[in-house]
Structures are given as C-alpha cells and as structure tokens.
PDB file of C-alpha atoms in Angstrom:
ATOM      1  CA  LEU A   1       9.288  -5.353  26.282  1.00 90.00           C
ATOM      2  CA  PRO A   2       6.232  -4.485  24.202  1.00 92.00           C
ATOM      3  CA  ALA A   3       4.663  -7.406  22.369  1.00 94.00           C
ATOM      4  CA  VAL A   4       2.904  -7.422  19.001  1.00 95.00           C
ATOM      5  CA  SER A   5       1.074 -10.432  17.582  1.00 95.00           C
ATOM      6  CA  PHE A   6      -0.797 -11.191  14.374  1.00 94.00           C
ATOM      7  CA  ASP A   7      -3.148 -13.940  13.229  1.00 93.00           C
ATOM      8  CA  SER A   8      -5.187 -14.418  10.069  1.00 91.00           C
ATOM      9  CA  GLY A   9      -8.419 -16.163   9.263  1.00 93.00           C
ATOM     10  CA  LEU A  10     -10.151 -17.114   6.034  1.00 95.00           C
ATOM     11  CA  TYR A  11     -13.708 -15.873   5.529  1.00 95.00           C
ATOM     12  CA  LEU A  12     -16.119 -16.852   2.745  1.00 96.00           C
ATOM     13  CA  ALA A  13     -18.533 -14.104   1.726  1.00 93.00           C
ATOM     14  CA  GLU A  14     -21.444 -16.482   1.055  1.00 94.00           C
ATOM     15  CA  LEU A  15     -21.394 -18.045   4.515  1.00 96.00           C
ATOM     16  CA  PRO A  16     -22.766 -16.394   7.638  1.00 95.00           C
ATOM     17  CA  MET A  17     -20.154 -15.868  10.339  1.00 92.00           C
ATOM     18  CA  ASP A  18     -21.810 -18.476  12.567  1.00 94.00           C
ATOM     19  CA  ASP A  19     -21.921 -21.167   9.851  1.00 96.00           C
ATOM     20  CA  PRO A  20     -19.789 -24.117  11.011  1.00 94.00           C
ATOM     21  CA  ARG A  21     -18.259 -24.318   7.503  1.00 95.00           C
ATOM     22  CA  GLN A  22     -16.797 -20.801   7.896  1.00 96.00           C
ATOM     23  CA  PRO A  23     -13.051 -21.469   8.336  1.00 96.00           C
ATOM     24  CA  GLY A  24     -12.122 -18.338  10.304  1.00 94.00           C
ATOM     25  CA  LEU A  25      -8.921 -18.894  12.256  1.00 92.00           C
ATOM     26  CA  CYS A  26      -9.133 -22.688  11.888  1.00 92.00           C
ATOM     27  CA  VAL A  27      -8.218 -22.855   8.201  1.00 94.00           C
ATOM     28  CA  ARG A  28      -6.146 -26.008   8.524  1.00 95.00           C
ATOM     29  CA  ARG A  29      -8.208 -27.673  11.280  1.00 95.00           C
ATOM     30  CA  VAL A  30     -11.569 -29.095  10.206  1.00 94.00           C
ATOM     31  CA  GLY A  31     -13.699 -31.325  12.388  1.00 90.00           C
ATOM     32  CA  GLY A  32     -10.922 -31.532  14.973  1.00 92.00           C
ATOM     33  CA  LYS A  33      -8.420 -32.866  12.420  1.00 95.00           C
ATOM     34  CA  ARG A  34      -5.340 -31.037  11.141  1.00 96.00           C
ATOM     35  CA  LEU A  35      -5.448 -31.208   7.343  1.00 96.00           C
ATOM     36  CA  SER A  36      -2.442 -31.889   5.142  1.00 95.00           C
ATOM     37  CA  ASP A  37      -1.899 -29.602   2.138  1.00 95.00           C
ATOM     38  CA  GLY A  38      -3.658 -32.100  -0.161  1.00 95.00           C
ATOM     39  CA  GLU A  39      -6.551 -32.511   2.262  1.00 96.00           C
ATOM     40  CA  MET A  40      -6.919 -28.716   2.423  1.00 96.00           C
ATOM     41  CA  VAL A  41      -7.175 -28.481  -1.365  1.00 96.00           C
ATOM     42  CA  SER A  42      -9.761 -31.274  -1.461  1.00 96.00           C
ATOM     43  CA  HIS A  43     -11.787 -29.855   1.434  1.00 97.00           C
ATOM     44  CA  TYR A  44     -11.914 -26.267   0.146  1.00 97.00           C
ATOM     45  CA  ALA A  45     -12.531 -27.315  -3.478  1.00 98.00           C
ATOM     46  CA  ALA A  46     -15.507 -29.374  -2.235  1.00 97.00           C
ATOM     47  CA  LEU A  47     -16.706 -26.425  -0.143  1.00 97.00           C
ATOM     48  CA  ALA A  48     -16.495 -24.149  -3.209  1.00 98.00           C
ATOM     49  CA  ALA A  49     -18.408 -26.781  -5.219  1.00 98.00           C
ATOM     50  CA  SER A  50     -21.159 -26.834  -2.587  1.00 97.00           C
ATOM     51  CA  LEU A  51     -21.455 -23.045  -2.947  1.00 97.00           C
ATOM     52  CA  GLY A  52     -21.779 -23.026  -6.733  1.00 97.00           C
ATOM     53  CA  GLY A  53     -18.189 -23.715  -7.800  1.00 97.00           C
ATOM     54  CA  ARG A  54     -16.715 -20.332  -6.988  1.00 96.00           C
ATOM     55  CA  VAL A  55     -16.940 -18.289  -3.786  1.00 97.00           C
ATOM     56  CA  LEU A  56     -15.573 -14.845  -2.878  1.00 95.00           C
ATOM     57  CA  CYS A  57     -13.124 -14.969   0.044  1.00 93.00           C
ATOM     58  CA  ARG A  58     -10.757 -12.800   1.981  1.00 91.00           C
ATOM     59  CA  TRP A  59      -8.080 -13.211   4.559  1.00 89.00           C
ATOM     60  CA  VAL A  60      -8.632 -11.043   7.633  1.00 91.00           C
ATOM     61  CA  THR A  61      -5.606 -10.341   9.792  1.00 91.00           C
ATOM     62  CA  GLY A  62      -5.930  -9.183  13.355  1.00 93.00           C
ATOM     63  CA  TYR A  63      -3.260  -7.703  15.582  1.00 95.00           C
ATOM     64  CA  ALA A  64      -2.762  -7.125  19.276  1.00 96.00           C
ATOM     65  CA  VAL A  65      -0.255  -4.795  20.908  1.00 96.00           C
ATOM     66  CA  CYS A  66       0.576  -5.054  24.601  1.00 96.00           C
ATOM     67  CA  LEU A  67       2.892  -3.010  26.828  1.00 95.00           C
ATOM     68  CA  PRO A  68       4.439  -4.400  30.007  1.00 94.00           C
ATOM     69  CA  ASP A  69       2.171  -2.156  32.104  1.00 94.00           C
ATOM     70  CA  GLY A  70      -0.903  -3.925  30.669  1.00 95.00           C
ATOM     71  CA  ARG A  71      -2.001  -1.312  28.140  1.00 94.00           C
ATOM     72  CA  THR A  72      -3.324  -3.002  25.012  1.00 95.00           C
ATOM     73  CA  ALA A  73      -4.688  -2.186  21.594  1.00 95.00           C
ATOM     74  CA  SER A  74      -6.038  -4.417  18.872  1.00 95.00           C
ATOM     75  CA  GLY A  75      -7.665  -4.286  15.474  1.00 93.00           C
ATOM     76  CA  ASN A  76      -8.000  -5.994  12.115  1.00 91.00           C
ATOM     77  CA  ASP A  77      -8.188  -5.325   8.404  1.00 87.00           C
ATOM     78  CA  ALA A  78     -11.732  -6.626   7.875  1.00 84.00           C
ATOM     79  CA  ALA A  79     -13.246  -3.327   6.752  1.00 82.00           C
ATOM     80  CA  GLY A  80     -12.451  -1.617   3.488  1.00 76.00           C
ATOM     81  CA  GLN A  81     -10.391  -4.288   1.791  1.00 77.00           C
ATOM     82  CA  PRO A  82      -9.973  -3.474  -1.915  1.00 78.00           C
ATOM     83  CA  LYS A  83     -11.112  -6.036  -4.501  1.00 74.00           C
ATOM     84  CA  ALA A  84      -7.454  -6.824  -5.289  1.00 73.00           C
ATOM     85  CA  TRP A  85      -7.027  -8.184  -1.741  1.00 81.00           C
ATOM     86  CA  GLN A  86      -9.974 -10.537  -2.130  1.00 87.00           C
ATOM     87  CA  PHE A  87      -9.977 -13.763  -4.104  1.00 91.00           C
ATOM     88  CA  TYR A  88     -12.209 -16.592  -5.203  1.00 94.00           C
ATOM     89  CA  LEU A  89     -11.969 -20.214  -4.173  1.00 96.00           C
ATOM     90  CA  THR A  90     -12.906 -22.509  -7.029  1.00 97.00           C
ATOM     91  CA  ASP A  91     -13.736 -26.179  -7.249  1.00 97.00           C
ATOM     92  CA  GLU A  92     -11.342 -26.652 -10.190  1.00 96.00           C
ATOM     93  CA  PRO A  93      -7.688 -27.058  -9.138  1.00 95.00           C
ATOM     94  CA  CYS A  94      -5.049 -25.840 -11.581  1.00 93.00           C
ATOM     95  CA  GLY A  95      -1.557 -27.319 -11.260  1.00 91.00           C
ATOM     96  CA  ASP A  96       0.420 -27.572  -8.073  1.00 91.00           C
ATOM     97  CA  PRO A  97       0.106 -25.140  -5.160  1.00 90.00           C
ATOM     98  CA  LEU A  98       2.843 -22.673  -4.344  1.00 87.00           C
ATOM     99  CA  PRO A  99       5.154 -23.837  -1.522  1.00 86.00           C
ATOM    100  CA  GLY A 100       3.552 -22.986   1.813  1.00 86.00           C
ATOM    101  CA  LYS A 101       0.308 -21.859   0.148  1.00 89.00           C
ATOM    102  CA  PRO A 102      -1.776 -25.001  -0.420  1.00 94.00           C
ATOM    103  CA  LEU A 103      -4.911 -23.117  -1.484  1.00 94.00           C
ATOM    104  CA  SER A 104      -3.099 -21.218  -4.264  1.00 92.00           C
ATOM    105  CA  CYS A 105      -4.065 -23.894  -6.844  1.00 95.00           C
ATOM    106  CA  ILE A 106      -7.794 -23.334  -6.186  1.00 96.00           C
ATOM    107  CA  SER A 107      -7.603 -19.566  -5.589  1.00 93.00           C
ATOM    108  CA  LEU A 108      -8.300 -16.969  -8.277  1.00 92.00           C
ATOM    109  CA  GLU A 109      -6.998 -13.401  -8.002  1.00 88.00           C
ATOM    110  CA  GLY A 110      -9.929 -11.102  -7.164  1.00 84.00           C
ATOM    111  CA  ASP A 111      -9.040  -8.448  -9.717  1.00 81.00           C
ATOM    112  CA  THR A 112      -7.759 -10.562 -12.642  1.00 84.00           C
ATOM    113  CA  GLY A 113      -9.351 -14.008 -12.206  1.00 87.00           C
ATOM    114  CA  GLU A 114      -5.950 -15.677 -12.677  1.00 89.00           C
ATOM    115  CA  TYR A 115      -5.010 -18.656 -10.540  1.00 91.00           C
ATOM    116  CA  VAL A 116      -2.817 -17.421  -7.696  1.00 88.00           C
ATOM    117  CA  ASN A 117      -0.241 -20.155  -8.353  1.00 88.00           C
ATOM    118  CA  ARG A 118      -0.016 -19.066 -12.018  1.00 87.00           C
ATOM    119  CA  SER A 119      -0.242 -15.287 -11.683  1.00 80.00           C
ATOM    120  CA  GLY A 120       3.429 -14.720 -10.893  1.00 72.00           C
ATOM    121  CA  ARG A 121       2.594 -12.040  -8.365  1.00 66.00           C
ATOM    122  CA  ASP A 122       2.158 -11.904  -4.652  1.00 62.00           C
ATOM    123  CA  GLY A 123       1.634  -8.185  -4.460  1.00 57.00           C
ATOM    124  CA  ALA A 124      -1.860  -8.237  -2.953  1.00 67.00           C
ATOM    125  CA  SER A 125      -0.864 -10.284   0.077  1.00 72.00           C
ATOM    126  CA  ALA A 126       2.342  -8.271   0.490  1.00 75.00           C
ATOM    127  CA  ARG A 127       0.396  -4.975   0.389  1.00 78.00           C
ATOM    128  CA  ARG A 128      -2.213  -6.349   2.817  1.00 81.00           C
ATOM    129  CA  ARG A 129       0.519  -7.522   5.190  1.00 83.00           C
ATOM    130  CA  ALA A 130       2.328  -4.155   5.014  1.00 87.00           C
ATOM    131  CA  ALA A 131      -0.918  -2.276   5.710  1.00 87.00           C
ATOM    132  CA  ILE A 132      -1.751  -4.285   8.845  1.00 89.00           C
ATOM    133  CA  TYR A 133       1.861  -4.003  10.073  1.00 91.00           C
ATOM    134  CA  ARG A 134       1.637  -0.203   9.678  1.00 92.00           C
ATOM    135  CA  ARG A 135      -1.624  -0.141  11.670  1.00 92.00           C
ATOM    136  CA  ALA A 136      -0.118  -2.242  14.459  1.00 93.00           C
ATOM    137  CA  ALA A 137       3.019  -0.072  14.519  1.00 94.00           C
ATOM    138  CA  GLY A 138       0.828   3.031  14.742  1.00 93.00           C
ATOM    139  CA  GLU A 139      -1.015   1.555  17.735  1.00 94.00           C
ATOM    140  CA  LEU A 140       2.276   0.653  19.402  1.00 93.00           C
ATOM    141  CA  ARG A 141       3.553   4.199  18.836  1.00 93.00           C
ATOM    142  CA  ARG A 142       0.313   5.623  20.277  1.00 93.00           C
ATOM    143  CA  LEU A 143       0.573   3.440  23.410  1.00 94.00           C
ATOM    144  CA  LEU A 144       4.224   4.350  23.906  1.00 92.00           C
ATOM    145  CA  GLU A 145       3.385   8.056  23.596  1.00 92.00           C
ATOM    146  CA  GLU A 146       0.755   7.603  26.333  1.00 90.00           C
ATOM    147  CA  VAL A 147       3.452   6.207  28.608  1.00 88.00           C
ATOM    148  CA  CYS A 148       6.412   8.344  27.587  1.00 87.00           C
ATOM    149  CA  GLY A 149       4.838  11.515  26.256  1.00 78.00           C
ATOM    150  CA  ASP A 150       6.363  13.214  23.224  1.00 63.00           C
ATOM    151  CA  GLU A 151       9.911  12.232  24.200  1.00 57.00           C
ATOM    152  CA  GLY A 152       9.110   8.544  23.537  1.00 47.00           C
ATOM    153  CA  ASP A 153      11.345   8.383  20.442  1.00 51.00           C
TER     154      ASP A 153
END
C-alpha cells in the first residue's frame, strides 16, 4: 500500500538554522533529555527571554509519500506561511497550557497577539494542517497517475 507520513518542527525566526538552540524536529528533546510539559514551558520561556522576551516562531510540517514500487515525493510548508500561521513565544506564561499543547501558555497568536491558550480558537493550526494534507494528497495522486495513468481513480 502507499504510505504517507508527516512530521513537524518548531523554528525560531531569530536563530540561524544551524544554531544549537533551534528546536527543529527535537522540540521536546533538549540536550539529550526528553522534557516534561512543565520543563518545556520553562525551557522555551527562558529561550524567549534570552532573545528579548518575545520571538517569532512557526511550525513547519514536512510530508513524504511512498509507493510500493519505490517512487517517492516529499515537501513541506516552510515557504509562504501567512502571518496567522506564525506565532510568538514569550517569556511570560499566562495560565495553564491547553491539553497536549504545553507551549500554548507562552505562545501568542501571530495575527492577534492573544495567548493561544486563551484565544478560544485553533483555526490557524487546523488550516495549516489541512493545507499540508492537501499537498501530500496531491503528490500521492500524481504518483498514482504515473503508475496507473488516467484510469487510476
């Protein structure tokens, strides 16, 4: 069967890609240690503090599509992300994080400046997720058409 996979990484605009503080795919693993939710909040709040108290960030999601015959395609959503998909990490926590989203109490919506855990919306991440799923599905469709031709419905 065809396989499709996704993974996301956190990238801070003020850090070069080769800076060891750049989280990338290892958001929860720092210095070889897996961080608890509380440790993540402390670590990233301190990182934001070291960068002036507030730093522009974005999640970048990559995908890979593979067919049994070895054909592959991959990509990511790094380019062209709208401001609403970006956010700021701050050094000032506000309340408790949302379940499963430990950084939400130190994350500010990119377009409104509201704390993510207080904004009452999750539309930006849902739209970002839907967009990358559509891109991956388009690549899968393209690969299947290469194999099956136009009758690959």
